[in-house]
Amino acid sequence: MTLLAPSPADAATPHPLPVPARLSTVDLARVGLGGLRGRPLRAALSALGIAIGIAALVSVLGISTVSRAGLLKQVEALGTNLLTAAPGQSLRGDDAKLPKDAVGMVRQIPGVESVSAVGTVPDATVRRTDRIPVAETGGIGVQAARLDLLRTIGGSGDPMASGVFLNAATARYPSVVLGSVAARRLGFDRPGEQVYTAGRWVTVIGILKPLPLAPEIDRAALLGWEYAAQLGFDGHPTRIYERSKDSAVERVWQVLAATVSPEHPQEVRVSRPSDALTAQLAAKSVFNGLLLGLGGVALFVGGVGIANIMVISVLERRQEIGLRRALGATRRQIRTQFLTEAVALSLLGGLLGLVIGMGITLGYAVHRGWPLVLPAEAVKGGVGAAALIGAVAGLYPARRAARLPPTEALASS
C-alpha cells in the first residue's frame, strides 16, 4: 500500500473547527419547561412553597397599604385640628380641677372655631335596672355634656346611630344619651327605654356611633349639664374639646394650657386625639415587619426546596444530559436549560402567590370598607423576588449539570 504525502496546498489549508449546536430562545424555553411537564406533581409541590411566601409578602404589603389609605381617609374625615385639655395632678399629687369658666376662656383664643366639654358626675353609675348591684358598673361612666359636644368632636357625618342628642329642653330633664360601647354593654339598640342612674330613672333618647377621636365618650352615659347638677355635678369640666382652624392648631396648642388654667397651667394635660390614630398606623407597621419576615422565611424555604428538586432532577436526567452533550450541546446550553427550568418553576409559584395575595388584599379591603388600593411595588416585588429566588436556587444544580462529562453521564444507569 502506497501512502501519499499531503500536498503543500493541503497542509496549508486549516481544518474548520466544529460549530457548536445552536439553541434558539423558543427551543431553550421548550427544553427548560419539558422537565416541569414531565413531573407535574413534583413541580406543583415545589412551586407551592414559593407561592406561600409570595402570597404572604403581597398580602401583608397590600393590607398595610389599604389600612394606611383607610386610616388616612378616616383622619382626613375626622380632622387633625381637634385638641383636648384634661386635668392632671397638682404639685402635691392631688387630682387637679379645671376652672368652671375654662370653656368660655378657650373660646376667646384666636383661631378657635368651637369648644365643648364634659364633666364627671361623682359617685354616679348607670345600670339597666335598680336591682343590679351598684358595684357592677360595666366600665360605664356618667358624664355631664354640653349641648355643642357633637358639633366639636363629631367631625363630618351624623354621629348619631339612633335617636337625638341633648338639646336645650331635654338637658334639663332626666334624659340620657349613650355612647356606642355603653349602649352595647347595657343591651340597648334603640332609644325609648329607661336606665337607672344616681338613684333615678332616666330615659334613653339617643345612641351614638363610635367616635374615634373621643373613645372615652363611647363608654359614657351623657346627661345634660343642668340636670347633672341635680345629681351632684359641681360644674368643673373634666375634659375640654377644642377645634380650631388648621393653620392655628400649633398656636392654640401653645397657649391652651395657660388659657384653661392661668394660675396653674402645669396642671393641664393637652393632647391631640388624631395622634393616637397615627400611632396605630406606626404599631401596624411594626407588626407588618414581623409578617414580612415570616414571608421571607417561607420564601427561603421554598428556594431550598427548588434547589433540592433541581439537584435530584440533574441526577435523574444524567443520560439525557450526556446524550445532549454527545449531540453537540455546549456546557453553557446545559447550564441555561436547567437554570431556565428553575426560574420557570419559581415564577409559576410566584404568579400563583401573587394571585392569592391580591385576592386576600382586595377581600380584606371590601370587608373593611377601605379604598381598593393595590401597591404596584408589591406586584413587581413579588414577581422579581420569585425570579431571583429561582435563579439563585437553580444556579448550583445548573452548574453541576453543565460540568457532567458526557461519557460518565451516558454510562450511568
mmCIF file of N, CA and C in Angstrom, residues 273-398:
data_model
loop_
_atom_site.group_PDB
_atom_site.id
_atom_site.type_symbol
_atom_site.label_atom_id
_atom_site.label_comp_id
_atom_site.label_asym_id
_atom_site.label_seq_id
_atom_site.Cartn_x
_atom_site.Cartn_y
_atom_site.Cartn_z
ATOM 1 N N PRO A 273 -56.061 64.099 69.751
ATOM 2 C CA PRO A 273 -56.542 62.720 69.570
ATOM 3 C C PRO A 273 -56.122 62.079 68.262
ATOM 4 N N SER A 274 -55.964 62.862 67.202
ATOM 5 C CA SER A 274 -55.590 62.265 65.917
ATOM 6 C C SER A 274 -54.208 61.633 65.977
ATOM 7 N N ASP A 275 -53.362 62.070 66.934
ATOM 8 C CA ASP A 275 -52.044 61.460 67.079
ATOM 9 C C ASP A 275 -52.164 59.994 67.476
ATOM 10 N N ALA A 276 -53.225 59.642 68.196
ATOM 11 C CA ALA A 276 -53.424 58.245 68.579
ATOM 12 C C ALA A 276 -53.686 57.375 67.358
ATOM 13 N N LEU A 277 -54.435 57.904 66.380
ATOM 14 C CA LEU A 277 -54.678 57.144 65.157
ATOM 15 C C LEU A 277 -53.392 56.962 64.368
ATOM 16 N N THR A 278 -52.561 58.002 64.356
ATOM 17 C CA THR A 278 -51.271 57.886 63.680
ATOM 18 C C THR A 278 -50.384 56.868 64.378
ATOM 19 N N ALA A 279 -50.455 56.822 65.708
ATOM 20 C CA ALA A 279 -49.686 55.823 66.448
ATOM 21 C C ALA A 279 -50.151 54.413 66.121
ATOM 22 N N GLN A 280 -51.440 54.236 65.874
ATOM 23 C CA GLN A 280 -51.942 52.926 65.464
ATOM 24 C C GLN A 280 -51.305 52.498 64.151
ATOM 25 N N LEU A 281 -51.135 53.452 63.247
ATOM 26 C CA LEU A 281 -50.505 53.148 61.966
ATOM 27 C C LEU A 281 -49.061 52.718 62.169
ATOM 28 N N ALA A 282 -48.344 53.386 63.085
ATOM 29 C CA ALA A 282 -46.960 53.006 63.358
ATOM 30 C C ALA A 282 -46.890 51.617 63.982
ATOM 31 N N ALA A 283 -47.831 51.314 64.883
ATOM 32 C CA ALA A 283 -47.860 49.989 65.504
ATOM 33 C C ALA A 283 -48.126 48.906 64.464
ATOM 34 N N LYS A 284 -49.032 49.186 63.528
ATOM 35 C CA LYS A 284 -49.305 48.221 62.475
ATOM 36 C C LYS A 284 -48.089 48.020 61.598
ATOM 37 N N SER A 285 -47.288 49.067 61.378
ATOM 38 C CA SER A 285 -46.100 48.943 60.553
ATOM 39 C C SER A 285 -45.095 47.990 61.191
ATOM 40 N N VAL A 286 -44.960 48.060 62.528
ATOM 41 C CA VAL A 286 -44.056 47.146 63.230
ATOM 42 C C VAL A 286 -44.550 45.710 63.079
ATOM 43 N N PHE A 287 -45.849 45.505 63.258
ATOM 44 C CA PHE A 287 -46.413 44.164 63.116
ATOM 45 C C PHE A 287 -46.269 43.663 61.684
ATOM 46 N N ASN A 288 -46.438 44.558 60.711
ATOM 47 C CA ASN A 288 -46.264 44.166 59.317
ATOM 48 C C ASN A 288 -44.828 43.737 59.039
ATOM 49 N N GLY A 289 -43.871 44.387 59.716
ATOM 50 C CA GLY A 289 -42.479 43.980 59.564
ATOM 51 C C GLY A 289 -42.251 42.544 60.009
ATOM 52 N N LEU A 290 -42.914 42.148 61.100
ATOM 53 C CA LEU A 290 -42.819 40.768 61.565
ATOM 54 C C LEU A 290 -43.394 39.804 60.538
ATOM 55 N N LEU A 291 -44.561 40.144 59.981
ATOM 56 C CA LEU A 291 -45.181 39.275 58.980
ATOM 57 C C LEU A 291 -44.337 39.195 57.707
ATOM 58 N N LEU A 292 -43.718 40.311 57.327
ATOM 59 C CA LEU A 292 -42.835 40.277 56.163
ATOM 60 C C LEU A 292 -41.640 39.365 56.413
ATOM 61 N N GLY A 293 -41.138 39.385 57.644
ATOM 62 C CA GLY A 293 -40.047 38.474 57.988
ATOM 63 C C GLY A 293 -40.459 37.018 57.864
ATOM 64 N N LEU A 294 -41.668 36.693 58.321
ATOM 65 C CA LEU A 294 -42.168 35.329 58.173
ATOM 66 C C LEU A 294 -42.342 34.958 56.703
ATOM 67 N N GLY A 295 -42.808 35.920 55.903
ATOM 68 C CA GLY A 295 -42.913 35.669 54.474
ATOM 69 C C GLY A 295 -41.554 35.418 53.839
ATOM 70 N N GLY A 296 -40.535 36.160 54.290
ATOM 71 C CA GLY A 296 -39.184 35.932 53.789
ATOM 72 C C GLY A 296 -38.662 34.551 54.145
ATOM 73 N N VAL A 297 -38.989 34.087 55.359
ATOM 74 C CA VAL A 297 -38.591 32.729 55.756
ATOM 75 C C VAL A 297 -39.256 31.697 54.859
ATOM 76 N N ALA A 298 -40.554 31.909 54.558
ATOM 77 C CA ALA A 298 -41.257 30.984 53.666
ATOM 78 C C ALA A 298 -40.624 30.972 52.274
ATOM 79 N N LEU A 299 -40.205 32.146 51.802
ATOM 80 C CA LEU A 299 -39.538 32.195 50.503
ATOM 81 C C LEU A 299 -38.202 31.460 50.535
ATOM 82 N N PHE A 300 -37.463 31.612 51.634
ATOM 83 C CA PHE A 300 -36.180 30.920 51.754
ATOM 84 C C PHE A 300 -36.379 29.408 51.734
ATOM 85 N N VAL A 301 -37.370 28.943 52.483
ATOM 86 C CA VAL A 301 -37.663 27.504 52.496
ATOM 87 C C VAL A 301 -38.075 27.033 51.101
ATOM 88 N N GLY A 302 -38.886 27.836 50.416
ATOM 89 C CA GLY A 302 -39.274 27.472 49.064
ATOM 90 C C GLY A 302 -38.087 27.410 48.123
ATOM 91 N N GLY A 303 -37.142 28.370 48.273
ATOM 92 C CA GLY A 303 -35.946 28.347 47.443
ATOM 93 C C GLY A 303 -35.092 27.120 47.694
ATOM 94 N N VAL A 304 -34.959 26.718 48.960
ATOM 95 C CA VAL A 304 -34.206 25.500 49.288
ATOM 96 C C VAL A 304 -34.882 24.281 48.668
ATOM 97 N N GLY A 305 -36.233 24.273 48.708
ATOM 98 C CA GLY A 305 -36.956 23.162 48.094
ATOM 99 C C GLY A 305 -36.714 23.075 46.601
ATOM 100 N N ILE A 306 -36.698 24.225 45.924
ATOM 101 C CA ILE A 306 -36.439 24.219 44.476
ATOM 102 C C ILE A 306 -35.026 23.745 44.184
ATOM 103 N N ALA A 307 -34.044 24.205 44.968
ATOM 104 C CA ALA A 307 -32.665 23.753 44.772
ATOM 105 C C ALA A 307 -32.550 22.241 44.950
ATOM 106 N N ASN A 308 -33.233 21.719 45.956
ATOM 107 C CA ASN A 308 -33.199 20.281 46.201
ATOM 108 C C ASN A 308 -33.821 19.504 45.041
ATOM 109 N N ILE A 309 -34.967 20.007 44.563
ATOM 110 C CA ILE A 309 -35.634 19.339 43.450
ATOM 111 C C ILE A 309 -34.768 19.372 42.188
ATOM 112 N N MET A 310 -34.096 20.486 41.954
ATOM 113 C CA MET A 310 -33.270 20.601 40.756
ATOM 114 C C MET A 310 -32.044 19.692 40.837
ATOM 115 N N VAL A 311 -31.458 19.532 42.019
ATOM 116 C CA VAL A 311 -30.324 18.605 42.168
ATOM 117 C C VAL A 311 -30.773 17.182 41.866
ATOM 118 N N ILE A 312 -31.938 16.799 42.395
ATOM 119 C CA ILE A 312 -32.473 15.470 42.118
ATOM 120 C C ILE A 312 -32.757 15.311 40.634
ATOM 121 N N SER A 313 -33.258 16.362 40.005
ATOM 122 C CA SER A 313 -33.547 16.304 38.578
ATOM 123 C C SER A 313 -32.280 16.092 37.765
ATOM 124 N N VAL A 314 -31.191 16.726 38.164
ATOM 125 C CA VAL A 314 -29.917 16.539 37.463
ATOM 126 C C VAL A 314 -29.451 15.092 37.582
ATOM 127 N N LEU A 315 -29.566 14.516 38.778
ATOM 128 C CA LEU A 315 -29.147 13.131 38.982
ATOM 129 C C LEU A 315 -30.005 12.163 38.176
ATOM 130 N N GLU A 316 -31.291 12.422 38.082
ATOM 131 C CA GLU A 316 -32.189 11.535 37.358
ATOM 132 C C GLU A 316 -32.032 11.643 35.843
ATOM 133 N N ARG A 317 -31.540 12.784 35.371
ATOM 134 C CA ARG A 317 -31.502 13.031 33.931
ATOM 135 C C ARG A 317 -30.071 13.064 33.392
ATOM 136 N N ARG A 318 -29.177 12.277 34.024
ATOM 137 C CA ARG A 318 -27.784 12.282 33.579
ATOM 138 C C ARG A 318 -27.641 11.719 32.166
ATOM 139 N N GLN A 319 -28.397 10.671 31.851
ATOM 140 C CA GLN A 319 -28.307 10.130 30.488
ATOM 141 C C GLN A 319 -28.794 11.149 29.456
ATOM 142 N N GLU A 320 -29.837 11.868 29.792
ATOM 143 C CA GLU A 320 -30.304 12.905 28.875
ATOM 144 C C GLU A 320 -29.242 13.978 28.677
ATOM 145 N N ILE A 321 -28.580 14.348 29.778
ATOM 146 C CA ILE A 321 -27.518 15.367 29.684
ATOM 147 C C ILE A 321 -26.368 14.848 28.833
ATOM 148 N N GLY A 322 -25.962 13.570 29.063
ATOM 149 C CA GLY A 322 -24.876 13.003 28.275
ATOM 150 C C GLY A 322 -25.216 12.911 26.804
ATOM 151 N N LEU A 323 -26.448 12.513 26.480
ATOM 152 C CA LEU A 323 -26.858 12.411 25.084
ATOM 153 C C LEU A 323 -26.858 13.774 24.412
ATOM 154 N N ARG A 324 -27.338 14.774 25.097
ATOM 155 C CA ARG A 324 -27.354 16.109 24.506
ATOM 156 C C ARG A 324 -25.932 16.635 24.310
ATOM 157 N N ARG A 325 -25.054 16.337 25.281
ATOM 158 C CA ARG A 325 -23.657 16.762 25.101
ATOM 159 C C ARG A 325 -23.019 16.046 23.924
ATOM 160 N N ALA A 326 -23.318 14.750 23.763
ATOM 161 C CA ALA A 326 -22.739 13.985 22.652
ATOM 162 C C ALA A 326 -23.243 14.490 21.301
ATOM 163 N N LEU A 327 -24.458 15.039 21.287
ATOM 164 C CA LEU A 327 -25.022 15.560 20.048
ATOM 165 C C LEU A 327 -24.606 16.990 19.756
ATOM 166 N N GLY A 328 -23.771 17.553 20.624
ATOM 167 C CA GLY A 328 -23.228 18.879 20.334
ATOM 168 C C GLY A 328 -23.653 19.996 21.253
ATOM 169 N N ALA A 329 -24.448 19.714 22.272
ATOM 170 C CA ALA A 329 -24.859 20.780 23.200
ATOM 171 C C ALA A 329 -23.667 21.221 24.040
ATOM 172 N N THR A 330 -23.505 22.490 24.203
ATOM 173 C CA THR A 330 -22.400 23.032 24.989
ATOM 174 C C THR A 330 -22.757 23.059 26.469
ATOM 175 N N ARG A 331 -21.730 23.256 27.282
ATOM 176 C CA ARG A 331 -21.974 23.373 28.723
ATOM 177 C C ARG A 331 -22.870 24.575 29.033
ATOM 178 N N ARG A 332 -22.687 25.628 28.299
ATOM 179 C CA ARG A 332 -23.496 26.819 28.531
ATOM 180 C C ARG A 332 -24.969 26.532 28.259
ATOM 181 N N GLN A 333 -25.247 25.768 27.203
ATOM 182 C CA GLN A 333 -26.633 25.451 26.888
ATOM 183 C C GLN A 333 -27.261 24.554 27.951
ATOM 184 N N ILE A 334 -26.473 23.579 28.440
ATOM 185 C CA ILE A 334 -26.981 22.707 29.514
ATOM 186 C C ILE A 334 -27.253 23.532 30.772
ATOM 187 N N ARG A 335 -26.319 24.413 31.088
ATOM 188 C CA ARG A 335 -26.491 25.257 32.279
ATOM 189 C C ARG A 335 -27.711 26.159 32.131
ATOM 190 N N THR A 336 -27.885 26.758 30.965
ATOM 191 C CA THR A 336 -29.027 27.640 30.750
ATOM 192 C C THR A 336 -30.337 26.865 30.790
ATOM 193 N N GLN A 337 -30.327 25.615 30.289
ATOM 194 C CA GLN A 337 -31.542 24.798 30.293
ATOM 195 C C GLN A 337 -32.050 24.580 31.722
ATOM 196 N N PHE A 338 -31.163 24.162 32.615
ATOM 197 C CA PHE A 338 -31.604 23.865 33.981
ATOM 198 C C PHE A 338 -31.880 25.149 34.769
ATOM 199 N N LEU A 339 -31.150 26.208 34.435
ATOM 200 C CA LEU A 339 -31.429 27.477 35.096
ATOM 201 C C LEU A 339 -32.809 28.000 34.669
ATOM 202 N N THR A 340 -33.136 27.823 33.376
ATOM 203 C CA THR A 340 -34.469 28.219 32.897
ATOM 204 C C THR A 340 -35.559 27.410 33.585
ATOM 205 N N GLU A 341 -35.318 26.133 33.791
ATOM 206 C CA GLU A 341 -36.304 25.295 34.465
ATOM 207 C C GLU A 341 -36.536 25.751 35.900
ATOM 208 N N ALA A 342 -35.457 26.108 36.607
ATOM 209 C CA ALA A 342 -35.589 26.559 37.994
ATOM 210 C C ALA A 342 -36.322 27.895 38.071
ATOM 211 N N VAL A 343 -35.978 28.818 37.172
ATOM 212 C CA VAL A 343 -36.642 30.127 37.186
ATOM 213 C C VAL A 343 -38.117 29.985 36.824
ATOM 214 N N ALA A 344 -38.417 29.139 35.827
ATOM 215 C CA ALA A 344 -39.812 28.932 35.439
ATOM 216 C C ALA A 344 -40.611 28.327 36.587
ATOM 217 N N LEU A 345 -40.006 27.376 37.291
ATOM 218 C CA LEU A 345 -40.692 26.765 38.434
ATOM 219 C C LEU A 345 -40.967 27.794 39.521
ATOM 220 N N SER A 346 -39.999 28.657 39.789
ATOM 221 C CA SER A 346 -40.177 29.680 40.811
ATOM 222 C C SER A 346 -41.197 30.731 40.372
ATOM 223 N N LEU A 347 -41.165 31.116 39.090
ATOM 224 C CA LEU A 347 -42.133 32.094 38.592
ATOM 225 C C LEU A 347 -43.551 31.541 38.632
ATOM 226 N N LEU A 348 -43.695 30.237 38.382
ATOM 227 C CA LEU A 348 -45.015 29.622 38.469
ATOM 228 C C LEU A 348 -45.579 29.780 39.882
ATOM 229 N N GLY A 349 -44.744 29.477 40.872
ATOM 230 C CA GLY A 349 -45.186 29.671 42.263
ATOM 231 C C GLY A 349 -45.395 31.131 42.591
ATOM 232 N N GLY A 350 -44.549 32.005 42.030
ATOM 233 C CA GLY A 350 -44.697 33.431 42.302
ATOM 234 C C GLY A 350 -45.992 33.995 41.760
ATOM 235 N N LEU A 351 -46.362 33.603 40.543
ATOM 236 C CA LEU A 351 -47.616 34.088 39.965
ATOM 237 C C LEU A 351 -48.819 33.570 40.745
ATOM 238 N N LEU A 352 -48.759 32.313 41.175
ATOM 239 C CA LEU A 352 -49.848 31.776 41.994
ATOM 240 C C LEU A 352 -49.951 32.528 43.320
ATOM 241 N N GLY A 353 -48.808 32.770 43.949
ATOM 242 C CA GLY A 353 -48.820 33.528 45.201
ATOM 243 C C GLY A 353 -49.282 34.957 45.015
ATOM 244 N N LEU A 354 -48.944 35.544 43.862
ATOM 245 C CA LEU A 354 -49.382 36.908 43.574
ATOM 246 C C LEU A 354 -50.904 36.978 43.462
ATOM 247 N N VAL A 355 -51.496 36.012 42.791
ATOM 248 C CA VAL A 355 -52.958 35.986 42.665
ATOM 249 C C VAL A 355 -53.607 35.803 44.036
ATOM 250 N N ILE A 356 -53.064 34.893 44.846
ATOM 251 C CA ILE A 356 -53.630 34.665 46.180
ATOM 252 C C ILE A 356 -53.499 35.912 47.049
ATOM 253 N N GLY A 357 -52.327 36.526 47.032
ATOM 254 C CA GLY A 357 -52.114 37.728 47.840
ATOM 255 C C GLY A 357 -53.003 38.881 47.431
ATOM 256 N N MET A 358 -53.185 39.081 46.124
ATOM 257 C CA MET A 358 -54.063 40.151 45.653
ATOM 258 C C MET A 358 -55.512 39.872 46.041
ATOM 259 N N GLY A 359 -55.916 38.599 45.960
ATOM 260 C CA GLY A 359 -57.275 38.258 46.365
ATOM 261 C C GLY A 359 -57.515 38.521 47.841
ATOM 262 N N ILE A 360 -56.537 38.173 48.677
ATOM 263 C CA ILE A 360 -56.671 38.436 50.114
ATOM 264 C C ILE A 360 -56.751 39.933 50.383
ATOM 265 N N THR A 361 -55.918 40.702 49.705
ATOM 266 C CA THR A 361 -55.913 42.153 49.913
ATOM 267 C C THR A 361 -57.229 42.787 49.505
ATOM 268 N N LEU A 362 -57.717 42.446 48.335
ATOM 269 C CA LEU A 362 -58.965 43.037 47.861
ATOM 270 C C LEU A 362 -60.145 42.599 48.729
ATOM 271 N N GLY A 363 -60.160 41.328 49.139
ATOM 272 C CA GLY A 363 -61.233 40.859 50.007
ATOM 273 C C GLY A 363 -61.235 41.575 51.345
ATOM 274 N N TYR A 364 -60.044 41.800 51.901
ATOM 275 C CA TYR A 364 -59.953 42.498 53.191
ATOM 276 C C TYR A 364 -60.400 43.946 53.047
ATOM 277 N N ALA A 365 -60.017 44.588 51.950
ATOM 278 C CA ALA A 365 -60.410 45.981 51.729
ATOM 279 C C ALA A 365 -61.930 46.109 51.592
ATOM 280 N N VAL A 366 -62.544 45.183 50.863
ATOM 281 C CA VAL A 366 -64.003 45.226 50.703
ATOM 282 C C VAL A 366 -64.687 44.970 52.040
ATOM 283 N N HIS A 367 -64.164 44.027 52.818
ATOM 284 C CA HIS A 367 -64.775 43.706 54.116
ATOM 285 C C HIS A 367 -64.732 44.893 55.069
ATOM 286 N N ARG A 368 -63.621 45.634 55.081
ATOM 287 C CA ARG A 368 -63.478 46.763 55.987
ATOM 288 C C ARG A 368 -64.025 48.063 55.408
ATOM 289 N N GLY A 369 -64.428 48.049 54.136
ATOM 290 C CA GLY A 369 -64.915 49.267 53.520
ATOM 291 C C GLY A 369 -63.826 50.280 53.249
ATOM 292 N N TRP A 370 -62.609 49.826 53.033
ATOM 293 C CA TRP A 370 -61.479 50.715 52.783
ATOM 294 C C TRP A 370 -61.249 50.874 51.287
ATOM 295 N N PRO A 371 -60.480 51.892 50.881
ATOM 296 C CA PRO A 371 -60.206 52.079 49.456
ATOM 297 C C PRO A 371 -59.481 50.874 48.865
ATOM 298 N N LEU A 372 -59.840 50.530 47.641
ATOM 299 C CA LEU A 372 -59.209 49.396 46.955
ATOM 300 C C LEU A 372 -57.892 49.867 46.352
ATOM 301 N N VAL A 373 -56.843 49.811 47.141
ATOM 302 C CA VAL A 373 -55.521 50.270 46.720
ATOM 303 C C VAL A 373 -54.582 49.073 46.737
ATOM 304 N N LEU A 374 -53.990 48.778 45.591
ATOM 305 C CA LEU A 374 -53.041 47.672 45.491
ATOM 306 C C LEU A 374 -51.671 48.243 45.148
ATOM 307 N N PRO A 375 -50.684 48.081 46.016
ATOM 308 C CA PRO A 375 -49.375 48.689 45.765
ATOM 309 C C PRO A 375 -48.667 48.045 44.583
ATOM 310 N N ALA A 376 -48.221 48.886 43.663
ATOM 311 C CA ALA A 376 -47.509 48.376 42.488
ATOM 312 C C ALA A 376 -46.199 47.719 42.882
ATOM 313 N N GLU A 377 -45.569 48.224 43.963
ATOM 314 C CA GLU A 377 -44.294 47.629 44.377
ATOM 315 C C GLU A 377 -44.475 46.198 44.852
ATOM 316 N N ALA A 378 -45.669 45.882 45.397
ATOM 317 C CA ALA A 378 -45.922 44.510 45.842
ATOM 318 C C ALA A 378 -46.002 43.564 44.647
ATOM 319 N N VAL A 379 -46.662 44.012 43.572
ATOM 320 C CA VAL A 379 -46.775 43.181 42.379
ATOM 321 C C VAL A 379 -45.408 42.984 41.726
ATOM 322 N N LYS A 380 -44.700 44.093 41.511
ATOM 323 C CA LYS A 380 -43.384 43.990 40.880
ATOM 324 C C LYS A 380 -42.404 43.242 41.783
ATOM 325 N N GLY A 381 -42.453 43.556 43.077
ATOM 326 C CA GLY A 381 -41.541 42.891 44.002
ATOM 327 C C GLY A 381 -41.805 41.404 44.113
ATOM 328 N N GLY A 382 -43.087 41.001 44.053
ATOM 329 C CA GLY A 382 -43.397 39.578 44.146
ATOM 330 C C GLY A 382 -42.851 38.802 42.962
ATOM 331 N N VAL A 383 -43.063 39.316 41.754
ATOM 332 C CA VAL A 383 -42.551 38.642 40.564
ATOM 333 C C VAL A 383 -41.026 38.663 40.547
ATOM 334 N N GLY A 384 -40.445 39.812 40.887
ATOM 335 C CA GLY A 384 -38.990 39.907 40.905
ATOM 336 C C GLY A 384 -38.361 38.985 41.932
ATOM 337 N N ALA A 385 -38.965 38.906 43.123
ATOM 338 C CA ALA A 385 -38.429 38.027 44.166
ATOM 339 C C ALA A 385 -38.500 36.569 43.738
ATOM 340 N N ALA A 386 -39.598 36.178 43.092
ATOM 341 C CA ALA A 386 -39.727 34.796 42.630
ATOM 342 C C ALA A 386 -38.658 34.463 41.593
ATOM 343 N N ALA A 387 -38.450 35.369 40.628
ATOM 344 C CA ALA A 387 -37.432 35.117 39.608
ATOM 345 C C ALA A 387 -36.032 35.055 40.220
ATOM 346 N N LEU A 388 -35.743 35.942 41.160
ATOM 347 C CA LEU A 388 -34.420 35.949 41.792
ATOM 348 C C LEU A 388 -34.180 34.672 42.591
ATOM 349 N N ILE A 389 -35.188 34.240 43.331
ATOM 350 C CA ILE A 389 -35.035 33.022 44.134
ATOM 351 C C ILE A 389 -34.836 31.816 43.230
ATOM 352 N N GLY A 390 -35.596 31.762 42.127
ATOM 353 C CA GLY A 390 -35.420 30.657 41.194
ATOM 354 C C GLY A 390 -34.026 30.633 40.587
ATOM 355 N N ALA A 391 -33.499 31.823 40.250
ATOM 356 C CA ALA A 391 -32.160 31.885 39.664
ATOM 357 C C ALA A 391 -31.097 31.453 40.663
ATOM 358 N N VAL A 392 -31.215 31.918 41.903
ATOM 359 C CA VAL A 392 -30.229 31.554 42.929
ATOM 360 C C VAL A 392 -30.324 30.070 43.261
ATOM 361 N N ALA A 393 -31.575 29.573 43.397
ATOM 362 C CA ALA A 393 -31.756 28.168 43.747
ATOM 363 C C ALA A 393 -31.309 27.236 42.631
ATOM 364 N N GLY A 394 -31.429 27.647 41.380
ATOM 365 C CA GLY A 394 -31.061 26.781 40.262
ATOM 366 C C GLY A 394 -29.634 26.933 39.799
ATOM 367 N N LEU A 395 -28.882 27.857 40.384
ATOM 368 C CA LEU A 395 -27.522 28.106 39.900
ATOM 369 C C LEU A 395 -26.608 26.904 40.129
ATOM 370 N N TYR A 396 -26.604 26.374 41.339
ATOM 371 C CA TYR A 396 -25.725 25.229 41.622
ATOM 372 C C TYR A 396 -26.121 23.985 40.838
ATOM 373 N N PRO A 397 -27.406 23.584 40.826
ATOM 374 C CA PRO A 397 -27.758 22.412 40.010
ATOM 375 C C PRO A 397 -27.440 22.601 38.529
ATOM 376 N N ALA A 398 -27.612 23.818 38.007
ATOM 377 C CA ALA A 398 -27.316 24.049 36.586
ATOM 378 C C ALA A 398 -25.817 23.909 36.307
#
